[in-house]
Structures are given as C-alpha cells and as structure tokens.
PDB file of C-alpha atoms and ligand atoms in Angstrom:
ATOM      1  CA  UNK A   1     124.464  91.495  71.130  1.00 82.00           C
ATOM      2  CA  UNK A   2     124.758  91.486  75.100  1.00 92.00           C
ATOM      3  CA  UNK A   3     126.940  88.139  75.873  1.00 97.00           C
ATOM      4  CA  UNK A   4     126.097  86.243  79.177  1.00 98.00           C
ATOM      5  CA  UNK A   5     128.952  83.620  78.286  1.00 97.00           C
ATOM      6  CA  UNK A   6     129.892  82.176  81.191  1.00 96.00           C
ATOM      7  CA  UNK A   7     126.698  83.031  83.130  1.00 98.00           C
ATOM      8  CA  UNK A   8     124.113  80.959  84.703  1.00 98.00           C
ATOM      9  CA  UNK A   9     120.534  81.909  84.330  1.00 98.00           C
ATOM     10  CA  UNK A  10     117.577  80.405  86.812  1.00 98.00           C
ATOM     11  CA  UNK A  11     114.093  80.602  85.037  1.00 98.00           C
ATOM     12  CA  UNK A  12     111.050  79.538  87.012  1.00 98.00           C
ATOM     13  CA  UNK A  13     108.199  77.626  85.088  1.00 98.00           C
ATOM     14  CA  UNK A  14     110.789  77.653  81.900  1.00 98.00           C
ATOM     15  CA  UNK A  15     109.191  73.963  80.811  1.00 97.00           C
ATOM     16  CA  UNK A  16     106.473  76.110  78.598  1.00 95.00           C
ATOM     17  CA  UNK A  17     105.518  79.287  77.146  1.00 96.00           C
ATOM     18  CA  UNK A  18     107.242  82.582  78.474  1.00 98.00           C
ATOM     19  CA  UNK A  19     109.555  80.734  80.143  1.00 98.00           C
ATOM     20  CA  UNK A  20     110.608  78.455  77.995  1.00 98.00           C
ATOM     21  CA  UNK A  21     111.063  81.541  75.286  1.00 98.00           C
ATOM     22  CA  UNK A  22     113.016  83.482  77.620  1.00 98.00           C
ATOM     23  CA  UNK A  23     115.438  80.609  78.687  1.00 98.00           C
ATOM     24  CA  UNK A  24     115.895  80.062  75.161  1.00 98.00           C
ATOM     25  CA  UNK A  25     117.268  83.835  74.054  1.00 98.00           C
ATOM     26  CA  UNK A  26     119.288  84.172  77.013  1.00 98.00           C
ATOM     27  CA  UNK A  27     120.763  80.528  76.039  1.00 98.00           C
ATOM     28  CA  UNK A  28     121.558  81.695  72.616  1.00 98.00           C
ATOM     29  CA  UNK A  29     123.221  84.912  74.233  1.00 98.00           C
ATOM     30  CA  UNK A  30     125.539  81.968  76.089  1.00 98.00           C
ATOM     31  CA  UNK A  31     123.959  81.567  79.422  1.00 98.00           C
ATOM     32  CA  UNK A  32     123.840  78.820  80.972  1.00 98.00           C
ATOM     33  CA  UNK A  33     120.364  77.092  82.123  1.00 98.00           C
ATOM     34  CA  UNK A  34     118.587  76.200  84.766  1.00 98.00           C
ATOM     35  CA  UNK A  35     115.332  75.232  83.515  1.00 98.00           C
ATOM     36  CA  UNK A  36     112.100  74.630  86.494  1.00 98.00           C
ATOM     37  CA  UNK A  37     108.562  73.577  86.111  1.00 98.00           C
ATOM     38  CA  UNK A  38     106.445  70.979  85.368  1.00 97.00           C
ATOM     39  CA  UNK A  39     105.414  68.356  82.749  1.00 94.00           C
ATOM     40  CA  UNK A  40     107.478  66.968  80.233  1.00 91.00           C
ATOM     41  CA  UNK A  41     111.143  68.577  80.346  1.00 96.00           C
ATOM     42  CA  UNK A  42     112.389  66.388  77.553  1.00 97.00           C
ATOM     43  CA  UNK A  43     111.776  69.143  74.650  1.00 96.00           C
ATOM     44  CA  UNK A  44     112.531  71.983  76.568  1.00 97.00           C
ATOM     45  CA  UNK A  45     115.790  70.509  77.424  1.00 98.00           C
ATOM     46  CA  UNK A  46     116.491  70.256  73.837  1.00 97.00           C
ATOM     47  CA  UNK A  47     116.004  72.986  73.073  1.00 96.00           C
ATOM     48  CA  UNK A  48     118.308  74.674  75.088  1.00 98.00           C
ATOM     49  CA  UNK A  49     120.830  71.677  74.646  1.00 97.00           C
ATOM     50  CA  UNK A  50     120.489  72.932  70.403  1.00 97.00           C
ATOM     51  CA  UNK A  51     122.132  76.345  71.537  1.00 96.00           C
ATOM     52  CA  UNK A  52     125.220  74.916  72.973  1.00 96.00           C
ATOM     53  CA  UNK A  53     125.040  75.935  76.458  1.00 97.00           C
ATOM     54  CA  UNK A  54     124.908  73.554  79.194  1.00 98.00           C
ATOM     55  CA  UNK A  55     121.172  73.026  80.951  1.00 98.00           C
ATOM     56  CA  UNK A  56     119.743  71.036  83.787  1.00 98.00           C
ATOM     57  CA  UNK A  57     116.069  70.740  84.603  1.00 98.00           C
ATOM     58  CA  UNK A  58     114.774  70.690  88.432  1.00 98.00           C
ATOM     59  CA  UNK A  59     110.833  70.599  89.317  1.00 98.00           C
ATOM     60  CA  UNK A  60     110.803  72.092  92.147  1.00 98.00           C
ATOM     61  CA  UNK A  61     107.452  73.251  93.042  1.00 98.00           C
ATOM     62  CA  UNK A  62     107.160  76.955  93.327  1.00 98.00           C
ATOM     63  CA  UNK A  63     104.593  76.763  96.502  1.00 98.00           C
ATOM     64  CA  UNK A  64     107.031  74.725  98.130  1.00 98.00           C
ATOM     65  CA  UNK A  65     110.080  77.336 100.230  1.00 98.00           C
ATOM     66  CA  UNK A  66     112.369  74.026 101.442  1.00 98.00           C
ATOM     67  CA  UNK A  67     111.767  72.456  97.528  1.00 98.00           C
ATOM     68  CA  UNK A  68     113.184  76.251  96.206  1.00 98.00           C
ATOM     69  CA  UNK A  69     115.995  75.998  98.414  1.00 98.00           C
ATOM     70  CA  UNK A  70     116.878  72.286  97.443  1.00 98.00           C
ATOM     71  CA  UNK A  71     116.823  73.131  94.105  1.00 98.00           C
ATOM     72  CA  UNK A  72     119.162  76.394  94.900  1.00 98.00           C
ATOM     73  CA  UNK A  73     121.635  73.590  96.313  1.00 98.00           C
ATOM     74  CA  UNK A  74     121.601  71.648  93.042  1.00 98.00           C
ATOM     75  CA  UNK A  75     122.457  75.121  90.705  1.00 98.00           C
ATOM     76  CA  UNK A  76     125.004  75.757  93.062  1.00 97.00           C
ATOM     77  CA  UNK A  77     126.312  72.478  93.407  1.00 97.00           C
ATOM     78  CA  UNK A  78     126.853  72.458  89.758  1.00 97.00           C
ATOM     79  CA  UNK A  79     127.113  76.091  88.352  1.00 96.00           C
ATOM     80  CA  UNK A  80     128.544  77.879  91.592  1.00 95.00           C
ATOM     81  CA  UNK A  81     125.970  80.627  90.902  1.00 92.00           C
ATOM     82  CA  UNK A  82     123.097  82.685  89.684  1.00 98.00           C
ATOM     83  CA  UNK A  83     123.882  85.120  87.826  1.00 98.00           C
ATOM     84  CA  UNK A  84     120.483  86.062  86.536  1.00 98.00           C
ATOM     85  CA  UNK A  85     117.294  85.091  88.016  1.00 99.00           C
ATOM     86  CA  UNK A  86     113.577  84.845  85.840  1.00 99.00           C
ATOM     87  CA  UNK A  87     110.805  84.885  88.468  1.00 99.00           C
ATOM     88  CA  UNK A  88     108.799  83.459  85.455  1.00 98.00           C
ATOM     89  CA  UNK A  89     106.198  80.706  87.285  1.00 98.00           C
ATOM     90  CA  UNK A  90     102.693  81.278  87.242  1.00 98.00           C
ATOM     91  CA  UNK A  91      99.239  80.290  86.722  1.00 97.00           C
ATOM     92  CA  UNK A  92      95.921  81.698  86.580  1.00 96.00           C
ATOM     93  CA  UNK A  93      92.207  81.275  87.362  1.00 96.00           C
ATOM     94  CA  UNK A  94      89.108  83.565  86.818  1.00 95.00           C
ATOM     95  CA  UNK A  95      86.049  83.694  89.089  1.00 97.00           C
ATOM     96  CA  UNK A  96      84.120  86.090  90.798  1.00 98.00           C
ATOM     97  CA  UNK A  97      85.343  86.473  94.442  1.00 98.00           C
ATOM     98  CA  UNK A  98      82.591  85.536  96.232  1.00 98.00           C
ATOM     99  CA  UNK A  99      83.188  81.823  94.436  1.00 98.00           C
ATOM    100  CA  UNK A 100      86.363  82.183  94.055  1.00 98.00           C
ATOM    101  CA  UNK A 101      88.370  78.386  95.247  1.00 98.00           C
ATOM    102  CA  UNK A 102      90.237  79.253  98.381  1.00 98.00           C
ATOM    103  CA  UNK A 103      93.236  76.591  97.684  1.00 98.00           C
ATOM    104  CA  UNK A 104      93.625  78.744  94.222  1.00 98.00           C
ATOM    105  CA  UNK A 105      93.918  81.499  96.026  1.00 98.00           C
ATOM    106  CA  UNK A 106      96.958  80.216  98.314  1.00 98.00           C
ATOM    107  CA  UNK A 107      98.093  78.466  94.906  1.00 98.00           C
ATOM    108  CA  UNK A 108      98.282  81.653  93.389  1.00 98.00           C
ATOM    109  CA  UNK A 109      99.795  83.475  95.657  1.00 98.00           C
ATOM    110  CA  UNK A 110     102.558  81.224  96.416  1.00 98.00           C
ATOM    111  CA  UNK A 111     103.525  80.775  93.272  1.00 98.00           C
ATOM    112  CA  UNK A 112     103.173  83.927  91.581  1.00 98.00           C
ATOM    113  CA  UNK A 113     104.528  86.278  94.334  1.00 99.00           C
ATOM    114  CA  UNK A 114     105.640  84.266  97.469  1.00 99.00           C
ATOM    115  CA  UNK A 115     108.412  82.126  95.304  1.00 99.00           C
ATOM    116  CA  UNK A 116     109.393  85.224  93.759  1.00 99.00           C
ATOM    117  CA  UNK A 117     110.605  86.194  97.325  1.00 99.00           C
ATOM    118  CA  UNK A 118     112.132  82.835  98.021  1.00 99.00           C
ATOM    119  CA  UNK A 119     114.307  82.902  95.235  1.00 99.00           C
ATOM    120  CA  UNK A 120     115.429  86.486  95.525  1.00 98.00           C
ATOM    121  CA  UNK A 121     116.837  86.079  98.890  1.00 98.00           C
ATOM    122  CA  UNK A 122     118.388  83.036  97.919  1.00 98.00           C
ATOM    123  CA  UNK A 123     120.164  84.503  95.017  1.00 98.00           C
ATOM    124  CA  UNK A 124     120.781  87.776  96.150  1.00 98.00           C
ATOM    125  CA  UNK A 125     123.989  86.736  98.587  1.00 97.00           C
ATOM    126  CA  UNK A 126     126.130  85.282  95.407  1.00 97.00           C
ATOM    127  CA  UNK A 127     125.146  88.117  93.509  1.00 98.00           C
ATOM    128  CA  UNK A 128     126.188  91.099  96.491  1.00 98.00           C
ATOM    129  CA  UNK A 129     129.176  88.474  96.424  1.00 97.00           C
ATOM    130  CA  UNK A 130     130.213  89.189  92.697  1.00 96.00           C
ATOM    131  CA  UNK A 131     128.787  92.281  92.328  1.00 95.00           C
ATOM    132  CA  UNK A 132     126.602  91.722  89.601  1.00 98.00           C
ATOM    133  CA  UNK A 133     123.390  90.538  88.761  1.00 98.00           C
ATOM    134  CA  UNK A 134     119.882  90.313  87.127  1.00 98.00           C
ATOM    135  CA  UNK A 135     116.399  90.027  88.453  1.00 99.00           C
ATOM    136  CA  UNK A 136     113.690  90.104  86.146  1.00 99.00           C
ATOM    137  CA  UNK A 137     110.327  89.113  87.324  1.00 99.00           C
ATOM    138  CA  UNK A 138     107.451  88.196  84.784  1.00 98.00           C
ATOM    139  CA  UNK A 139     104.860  90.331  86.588  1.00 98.00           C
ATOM    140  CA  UNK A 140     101.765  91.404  83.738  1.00 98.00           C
ATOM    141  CA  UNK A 141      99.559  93.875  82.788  1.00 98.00           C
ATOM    142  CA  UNK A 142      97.588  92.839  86.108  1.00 98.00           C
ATOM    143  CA  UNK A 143     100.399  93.835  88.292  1.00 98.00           C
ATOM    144  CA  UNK A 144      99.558  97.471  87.043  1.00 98.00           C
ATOM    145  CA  UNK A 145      95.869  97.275  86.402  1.00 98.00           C
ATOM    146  CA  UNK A 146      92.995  95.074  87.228  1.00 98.00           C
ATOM    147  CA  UNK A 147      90.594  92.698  85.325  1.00 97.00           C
ATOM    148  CA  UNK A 148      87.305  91.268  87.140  1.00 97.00           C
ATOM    149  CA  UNK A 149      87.116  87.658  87.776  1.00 97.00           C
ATOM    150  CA  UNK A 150      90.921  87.409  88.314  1.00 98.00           C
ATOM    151  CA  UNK A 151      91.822  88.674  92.103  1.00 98.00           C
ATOM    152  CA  UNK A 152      94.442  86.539  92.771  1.00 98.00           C
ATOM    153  CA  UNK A 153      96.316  87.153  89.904  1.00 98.00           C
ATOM    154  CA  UNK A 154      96.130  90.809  90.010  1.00 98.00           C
ATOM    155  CA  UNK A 155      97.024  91.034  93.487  1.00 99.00           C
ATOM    156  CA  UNK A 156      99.501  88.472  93.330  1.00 99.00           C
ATOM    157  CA  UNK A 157     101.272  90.600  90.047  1.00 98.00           C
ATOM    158  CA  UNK A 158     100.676  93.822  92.018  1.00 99.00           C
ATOM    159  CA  UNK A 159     102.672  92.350  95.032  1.00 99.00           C
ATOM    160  CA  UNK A 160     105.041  91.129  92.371  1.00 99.00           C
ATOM    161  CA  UNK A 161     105.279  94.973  90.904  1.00 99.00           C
ATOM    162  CA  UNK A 162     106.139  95.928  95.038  1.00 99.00           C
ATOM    163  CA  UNK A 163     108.734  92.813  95.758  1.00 99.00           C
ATOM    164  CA  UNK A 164     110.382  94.306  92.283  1.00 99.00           C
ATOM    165  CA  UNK A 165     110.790  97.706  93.204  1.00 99.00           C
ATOM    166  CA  UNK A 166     111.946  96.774  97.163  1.00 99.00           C
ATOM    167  CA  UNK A 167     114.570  94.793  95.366  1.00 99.00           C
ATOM    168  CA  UNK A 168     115.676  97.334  93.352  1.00 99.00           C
ATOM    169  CA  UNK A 169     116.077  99.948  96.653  1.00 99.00           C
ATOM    170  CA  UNK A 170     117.961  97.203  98.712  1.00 98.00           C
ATOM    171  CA  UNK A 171     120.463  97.098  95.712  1.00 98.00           C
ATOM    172  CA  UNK A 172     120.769 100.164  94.284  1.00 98.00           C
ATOM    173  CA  UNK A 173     123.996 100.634  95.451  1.00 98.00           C
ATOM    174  CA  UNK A 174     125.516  97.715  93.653  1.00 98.00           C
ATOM    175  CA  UNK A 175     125.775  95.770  90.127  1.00 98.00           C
ATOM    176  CA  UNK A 176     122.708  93.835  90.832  1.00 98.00           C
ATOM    177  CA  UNK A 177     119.093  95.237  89.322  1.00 99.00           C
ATOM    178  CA  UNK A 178     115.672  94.185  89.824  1.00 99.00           C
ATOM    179  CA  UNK A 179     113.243  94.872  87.406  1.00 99.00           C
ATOM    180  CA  UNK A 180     109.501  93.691  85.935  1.00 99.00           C
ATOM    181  CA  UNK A 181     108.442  93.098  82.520  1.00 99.00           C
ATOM    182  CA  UNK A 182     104.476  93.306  82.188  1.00 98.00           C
ATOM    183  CA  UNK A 183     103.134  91.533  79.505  1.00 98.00           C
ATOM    184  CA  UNK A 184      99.630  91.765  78.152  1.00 98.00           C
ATOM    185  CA  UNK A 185      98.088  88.267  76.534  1.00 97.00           C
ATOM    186  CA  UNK A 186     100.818  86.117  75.033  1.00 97.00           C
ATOM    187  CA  UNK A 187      99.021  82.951  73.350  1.00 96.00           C
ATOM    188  CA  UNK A 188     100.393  80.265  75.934  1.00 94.00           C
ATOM    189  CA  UNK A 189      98.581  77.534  77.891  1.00 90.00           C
ATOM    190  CA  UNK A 190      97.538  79.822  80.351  1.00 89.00           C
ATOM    191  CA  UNK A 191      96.205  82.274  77.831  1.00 93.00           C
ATOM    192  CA  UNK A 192      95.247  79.059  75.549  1.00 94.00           C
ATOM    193  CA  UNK A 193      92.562  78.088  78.882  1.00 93.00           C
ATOM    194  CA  UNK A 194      90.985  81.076  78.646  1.00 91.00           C
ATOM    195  CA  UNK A 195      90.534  80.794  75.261  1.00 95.00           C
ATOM    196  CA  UNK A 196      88.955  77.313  75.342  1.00 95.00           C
ATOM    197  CA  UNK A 197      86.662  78.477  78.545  1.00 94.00           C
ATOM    198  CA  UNK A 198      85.625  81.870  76.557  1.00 93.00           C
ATOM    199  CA  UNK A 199      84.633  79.917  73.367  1.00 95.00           C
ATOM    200  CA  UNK A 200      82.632  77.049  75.561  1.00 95.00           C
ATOM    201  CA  UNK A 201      80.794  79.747  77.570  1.00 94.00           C
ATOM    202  CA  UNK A 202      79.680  82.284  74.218  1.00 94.00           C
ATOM    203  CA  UNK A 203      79.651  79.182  72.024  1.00 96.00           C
ATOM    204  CA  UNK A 204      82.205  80.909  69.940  1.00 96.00           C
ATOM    205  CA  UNK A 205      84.558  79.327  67.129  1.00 96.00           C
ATOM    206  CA  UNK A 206      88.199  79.101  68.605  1.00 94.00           C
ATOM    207  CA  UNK A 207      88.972  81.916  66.206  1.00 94.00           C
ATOM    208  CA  UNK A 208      86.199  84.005  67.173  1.00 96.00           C
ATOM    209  CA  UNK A 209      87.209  83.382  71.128  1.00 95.00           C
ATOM    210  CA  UNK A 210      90.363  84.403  70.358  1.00 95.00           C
ATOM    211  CA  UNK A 211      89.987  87.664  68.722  1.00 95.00           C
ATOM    212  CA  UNK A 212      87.500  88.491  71.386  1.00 94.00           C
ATOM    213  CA  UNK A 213      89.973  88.027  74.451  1.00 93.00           C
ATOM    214  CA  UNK A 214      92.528  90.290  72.427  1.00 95.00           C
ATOM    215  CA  UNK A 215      89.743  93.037  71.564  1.00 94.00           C
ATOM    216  CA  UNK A 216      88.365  93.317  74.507  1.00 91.00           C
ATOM    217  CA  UNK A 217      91.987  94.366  76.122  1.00 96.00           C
ATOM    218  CA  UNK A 218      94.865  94.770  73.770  1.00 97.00           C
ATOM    219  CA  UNK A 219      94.528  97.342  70.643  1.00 97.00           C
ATOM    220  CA  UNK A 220      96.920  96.289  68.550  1.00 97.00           C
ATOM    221  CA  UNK A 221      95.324  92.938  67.933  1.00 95.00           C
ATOM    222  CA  UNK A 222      98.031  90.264  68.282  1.00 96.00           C
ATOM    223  CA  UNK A 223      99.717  88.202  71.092  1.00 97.00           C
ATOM    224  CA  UNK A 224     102.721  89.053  72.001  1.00 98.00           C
ATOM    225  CA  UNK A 225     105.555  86.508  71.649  1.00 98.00           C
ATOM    226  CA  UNK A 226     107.779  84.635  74.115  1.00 98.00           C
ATOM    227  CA  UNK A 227     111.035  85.330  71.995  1.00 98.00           C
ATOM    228  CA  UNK A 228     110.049  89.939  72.244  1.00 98.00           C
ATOM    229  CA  UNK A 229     109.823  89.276  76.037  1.00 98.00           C
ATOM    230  CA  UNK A 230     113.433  87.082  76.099  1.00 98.00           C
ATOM    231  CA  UNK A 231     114.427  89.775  73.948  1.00 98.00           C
ATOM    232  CA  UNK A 232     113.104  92.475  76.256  1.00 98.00           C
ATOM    233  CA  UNK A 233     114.869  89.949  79.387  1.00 98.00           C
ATOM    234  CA  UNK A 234     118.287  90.014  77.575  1.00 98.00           C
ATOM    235  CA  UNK A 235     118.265  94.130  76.657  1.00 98.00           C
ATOM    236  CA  UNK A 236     117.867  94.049  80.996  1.00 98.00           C
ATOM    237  CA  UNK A 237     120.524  91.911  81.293  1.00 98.00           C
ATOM    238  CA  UNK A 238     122.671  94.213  79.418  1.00 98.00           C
ATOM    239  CA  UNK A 239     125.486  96.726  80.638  1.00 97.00           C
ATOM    240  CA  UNK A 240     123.495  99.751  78.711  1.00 97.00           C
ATOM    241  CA  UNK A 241     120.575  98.677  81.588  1.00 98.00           C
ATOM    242  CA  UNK A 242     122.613  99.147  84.342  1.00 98.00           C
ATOM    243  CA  UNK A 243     120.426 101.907  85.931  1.00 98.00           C
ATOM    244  CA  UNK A 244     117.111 100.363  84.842  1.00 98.00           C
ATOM    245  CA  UNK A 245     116.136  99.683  88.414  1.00 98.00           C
ATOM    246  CA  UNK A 246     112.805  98.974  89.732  1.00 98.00           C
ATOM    247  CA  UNK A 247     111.418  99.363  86.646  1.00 98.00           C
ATOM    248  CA  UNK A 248     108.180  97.933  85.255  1.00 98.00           C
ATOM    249  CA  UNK A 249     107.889  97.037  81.520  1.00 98.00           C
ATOM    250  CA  UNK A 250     104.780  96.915  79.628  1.00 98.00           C
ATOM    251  CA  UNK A 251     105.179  94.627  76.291  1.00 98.00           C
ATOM    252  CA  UNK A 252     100.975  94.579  76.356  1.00 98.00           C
ATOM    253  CA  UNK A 253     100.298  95.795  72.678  1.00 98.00           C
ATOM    254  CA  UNK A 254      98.981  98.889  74.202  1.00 98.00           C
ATOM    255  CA  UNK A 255      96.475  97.707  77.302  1.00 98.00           C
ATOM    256  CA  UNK A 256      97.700  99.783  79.634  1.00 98.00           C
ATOM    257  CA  UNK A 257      97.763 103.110  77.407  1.00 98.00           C
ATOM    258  CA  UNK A 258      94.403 103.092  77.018  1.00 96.00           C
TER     259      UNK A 258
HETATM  260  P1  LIG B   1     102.450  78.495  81.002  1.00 90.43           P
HETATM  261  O1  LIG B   1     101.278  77.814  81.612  1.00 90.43           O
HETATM  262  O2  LIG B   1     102.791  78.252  79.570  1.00 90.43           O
HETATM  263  O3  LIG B   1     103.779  78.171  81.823  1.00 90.43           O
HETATM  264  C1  LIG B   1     103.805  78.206  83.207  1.00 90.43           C
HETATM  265  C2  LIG B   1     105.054  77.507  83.686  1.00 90.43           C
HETATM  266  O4  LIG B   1     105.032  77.494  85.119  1.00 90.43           O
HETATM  267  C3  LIG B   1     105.134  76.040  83.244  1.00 90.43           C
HETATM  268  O5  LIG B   1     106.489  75.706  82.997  1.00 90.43           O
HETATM  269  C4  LIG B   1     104.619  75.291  84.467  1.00 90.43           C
HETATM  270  O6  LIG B   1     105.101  73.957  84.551  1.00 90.43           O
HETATM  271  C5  LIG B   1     105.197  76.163  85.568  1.00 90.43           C
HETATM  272  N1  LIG B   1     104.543  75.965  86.846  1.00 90.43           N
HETATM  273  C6  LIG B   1     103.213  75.981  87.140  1.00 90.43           C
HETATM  274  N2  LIG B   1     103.038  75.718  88.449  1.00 90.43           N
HETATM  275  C7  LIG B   1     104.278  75.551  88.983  1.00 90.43           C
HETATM  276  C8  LIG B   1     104.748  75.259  90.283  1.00 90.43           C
HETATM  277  N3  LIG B   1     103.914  75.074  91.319  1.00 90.43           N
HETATM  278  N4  LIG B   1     106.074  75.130  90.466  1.00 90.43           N
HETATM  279  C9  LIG B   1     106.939  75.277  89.438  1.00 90.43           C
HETATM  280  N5  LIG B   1     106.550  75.567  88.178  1.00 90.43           N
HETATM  281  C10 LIG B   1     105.228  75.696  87.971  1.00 90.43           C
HETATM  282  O7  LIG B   1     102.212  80.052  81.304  1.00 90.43           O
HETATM  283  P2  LIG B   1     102.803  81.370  80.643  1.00 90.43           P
HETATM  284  O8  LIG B   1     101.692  82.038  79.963  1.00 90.43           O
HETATM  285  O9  LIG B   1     104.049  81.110  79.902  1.00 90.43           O
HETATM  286  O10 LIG B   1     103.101  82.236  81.947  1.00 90.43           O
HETATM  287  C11 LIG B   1     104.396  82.462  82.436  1.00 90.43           C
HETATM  288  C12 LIG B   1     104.375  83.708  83.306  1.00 90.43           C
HETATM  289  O11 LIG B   1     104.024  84.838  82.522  1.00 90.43           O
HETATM  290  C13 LIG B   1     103.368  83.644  84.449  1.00 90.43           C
HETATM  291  O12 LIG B   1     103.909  84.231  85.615  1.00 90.43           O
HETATM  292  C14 LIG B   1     102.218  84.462  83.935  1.00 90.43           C
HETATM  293  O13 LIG B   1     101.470  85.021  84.964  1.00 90.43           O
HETATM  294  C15 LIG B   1     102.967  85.523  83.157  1.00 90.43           C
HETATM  295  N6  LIG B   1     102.156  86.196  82.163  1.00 90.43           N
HETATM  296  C16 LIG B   1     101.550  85.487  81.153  1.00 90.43           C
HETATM  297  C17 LIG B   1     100.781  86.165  80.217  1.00 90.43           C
HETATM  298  C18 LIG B   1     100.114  85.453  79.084  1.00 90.43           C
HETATM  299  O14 LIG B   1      99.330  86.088  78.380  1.00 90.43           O
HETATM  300  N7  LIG B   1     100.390  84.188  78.827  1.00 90.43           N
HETATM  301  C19 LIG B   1     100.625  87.549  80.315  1.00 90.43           C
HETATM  302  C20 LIG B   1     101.247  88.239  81.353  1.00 90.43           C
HETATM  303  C21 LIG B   1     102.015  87.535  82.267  1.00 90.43           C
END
C-alpha cells in the first residue's frame, strides 16, 4: 500500500461525503489532515483522529480568495506544507437557464472551479520547492459531458477538467502531477437533494426516486462510494502514477461509455 507517512494532505469540503471519504483513506495511508468545509467538524475530526494521524479543521469558505489564503497560513504554520492537495468542494443546483439564480451561478463557480485555482497556486511553490506533489481535483461526469438543468455545474467541472490539465503542462517537468477523478452519482447530500426534489416533483417513494436518478444515467445501477474514489485518490498519489498527468478519471459506473 502507497505510504504518505509524513505527508500533509489539504482536502476542500472534507466535513461530508467525498471528501470526508477521501481524507479518511489517505489518513489511513499516514497522511496527515487538513480537513475544510462546513457544518459540524466534530465527527469528521474523529474520524480522522481514529487513524492516528494528526488533523486540524479550518472553514474557510471556498468563494472567499483572502479566507483560502488565511487558511494556507494556518497548514503552513503548523505542517510546513502541502504535500497533496484535494480540490474536493462543491455544490450543486438544477434549473433551466433562463431561471436559473444568478448568485448560484457566481456560488458555483467560485467554489467549484475558481478555489480550485486559488489553492493550486498557493500550493504549487512548496511543492516545485520539494519536488513532489499531488493534485487531484474532484471534477465529475459533468466536467466531460453535460446534463440539462445543471449549467453551472457542468461548466464549472468542464473548467475544472481545463485548470487540471494546464496544471499538469506547467509541471510536467517535475515530481508534482495534476490530475481529475470524474465521478458519476455517489449517494451524498448533494446527490441525497436531488433525490428528495425528484421524489417531491414525480411523487415517487424515496426508493423509487432513487433508482430513477441512477437509471436514467449510470448502467450499472449503484452509487459509487466515497472510500473507491479515496482509493482511486491514493493509487494517484502513488510512485507507480508518476506519469499520470493531466489525466481525467471516470469512476461513473459507466455514464460516460454510453
Ligand atoms: P457534500 O455536499 O456531501 O459535501 C460538500 C462539501 O463541501 C461539504 O464538506 C461542505 O461543507 C463543503 N462546502 C460547501 N460549500 C463550501 C464553501 N463555500 N466553502 C468550503 N466548503 C464548502 O457533496 P459531495 O457529493 O461529497 O461532493 C463533493 C465533490 O464531489 C463536489 O465537488 C461535487 O461536485 C463532486 N461530485 C459529487 C458527485 C456526487 O454524486 N455526489 C458526483 C460527481 C462529483
């Protein structure tokens, strides 16, 4: 198993769901955590603390550049470094265009592409510096294809999917790599909303609404699972993925083959 002993790992909007998961592999692997996002940190921080590793929380909000780079001060303040960085933060919301809230869009945006920025060129320095790193960023299925109802996601994940591969050019002669990982639905709170909306609007059983998202989409009929994608984050983390650069994972139960 890849060791990131003596590591420090950043992961954006870690206090739930994908996050969380992928904070939690990569502290069993030995990193240490820096968890982000909002709500109650309390369990999350446990958590991590049940691995062994040392972990801090900081909320910084992800729309906010001079918040990011307080919160860079802390991590380095107390870990020297980030050695791996999870552009993980995100949310979603689904309406037609023409309705679509204009504060959601800037919401969206921010956080699930402009922060992404923010944090790589705060973390890129220290890693040129050591000559090694790891940036994953949790882009989706949407940064490769698109659904209706959900522009800014998709074009928020598709700038995502561009930021990754930049990244990857502007190291590729060094120990640092950039890469995505693409999920398709992963039951979270995110996913969880959509669920909930989906049954209210059909007047569908929560079962029902949920094996309708998943067949309308995803052929193989299940969610995927926080722990594959930490899994997925920690094989990229790994010296046998040294030359996966600018690379963009599907783990999407076979969306985007269709
Ligand atoms: P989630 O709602 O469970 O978690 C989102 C996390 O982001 C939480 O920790 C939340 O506190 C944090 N967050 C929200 N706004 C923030 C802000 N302004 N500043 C800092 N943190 C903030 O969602 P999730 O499903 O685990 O999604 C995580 C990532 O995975 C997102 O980027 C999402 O787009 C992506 N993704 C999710 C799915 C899915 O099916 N759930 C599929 C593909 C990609």
């Amino acid at each position: 198993m890849t060791s990131l002993n003596g590591k420090t790992a950043l992961v954006t909007g870690s206090t739930s769901g994908i996050g969380l998961g992928i904070a939690q592999v990569l502290a069993q692997a030995g990193a240490n955590i820096v968890l982000n996002g909002f709500g109650d940190s309390d369990a999350a921080l446990a958590a991590i603390r049940a691995t062994g590793t040392e972990v801090i929380h900081h909320a910084a909000d992800m729309r906010n550049s001079k918040e990011i780079e307080a919160m860079f001060a802390v991590v380095h303040e107390r870990f020297g470094a980030v050695d791996v960085l999870v552009n993980n933060a995100g949310i979603q919301h689904v309406s037609p265009i023409e309705t679509f809230d204009a504060q959601k869009w800037d919401d969206i945006i921010a956080i699930n592409l402009s922060s992404g920025f923010h944090t790589t060129r705060l973390a890129l320095p220290g890693m040129r510096t050591r000559n090694w790193g790891r940036i994953i960023n949790i882009a989706s299925v949407h940064g490769l294809v698109g659904s209706a109802g959900k522009s800014a996601y998709v074009a928020a994940k598709h700038g995502l999917v561009g930021l990754t591969k930049v990244t990857a050019l502007e190291t590729a002669l060094t120990a640092v790599t950039c890469n995505a990982i693409c999920p398709g639905f992963v039951l979270t709170p995110l996913v969880q909303q959509q669920i909930d909306d989906l049954a209210a609007r059909e007047r569908l059983s929560p079962d029902d609404a949920r094996a309708r998202l998943l067949g309308e989409k995803q052929p193989s009929g299940r969610f995927v699972t926080p722990e594959e994608l930490g899994n997925l984050a920690l094989m990229l983390c790994s010296p046998q993925a040294a030359e996966v650069r600018g690379a963009t994972w599907v783990a999407d139960g076979g969306w985007t083959a269709q």
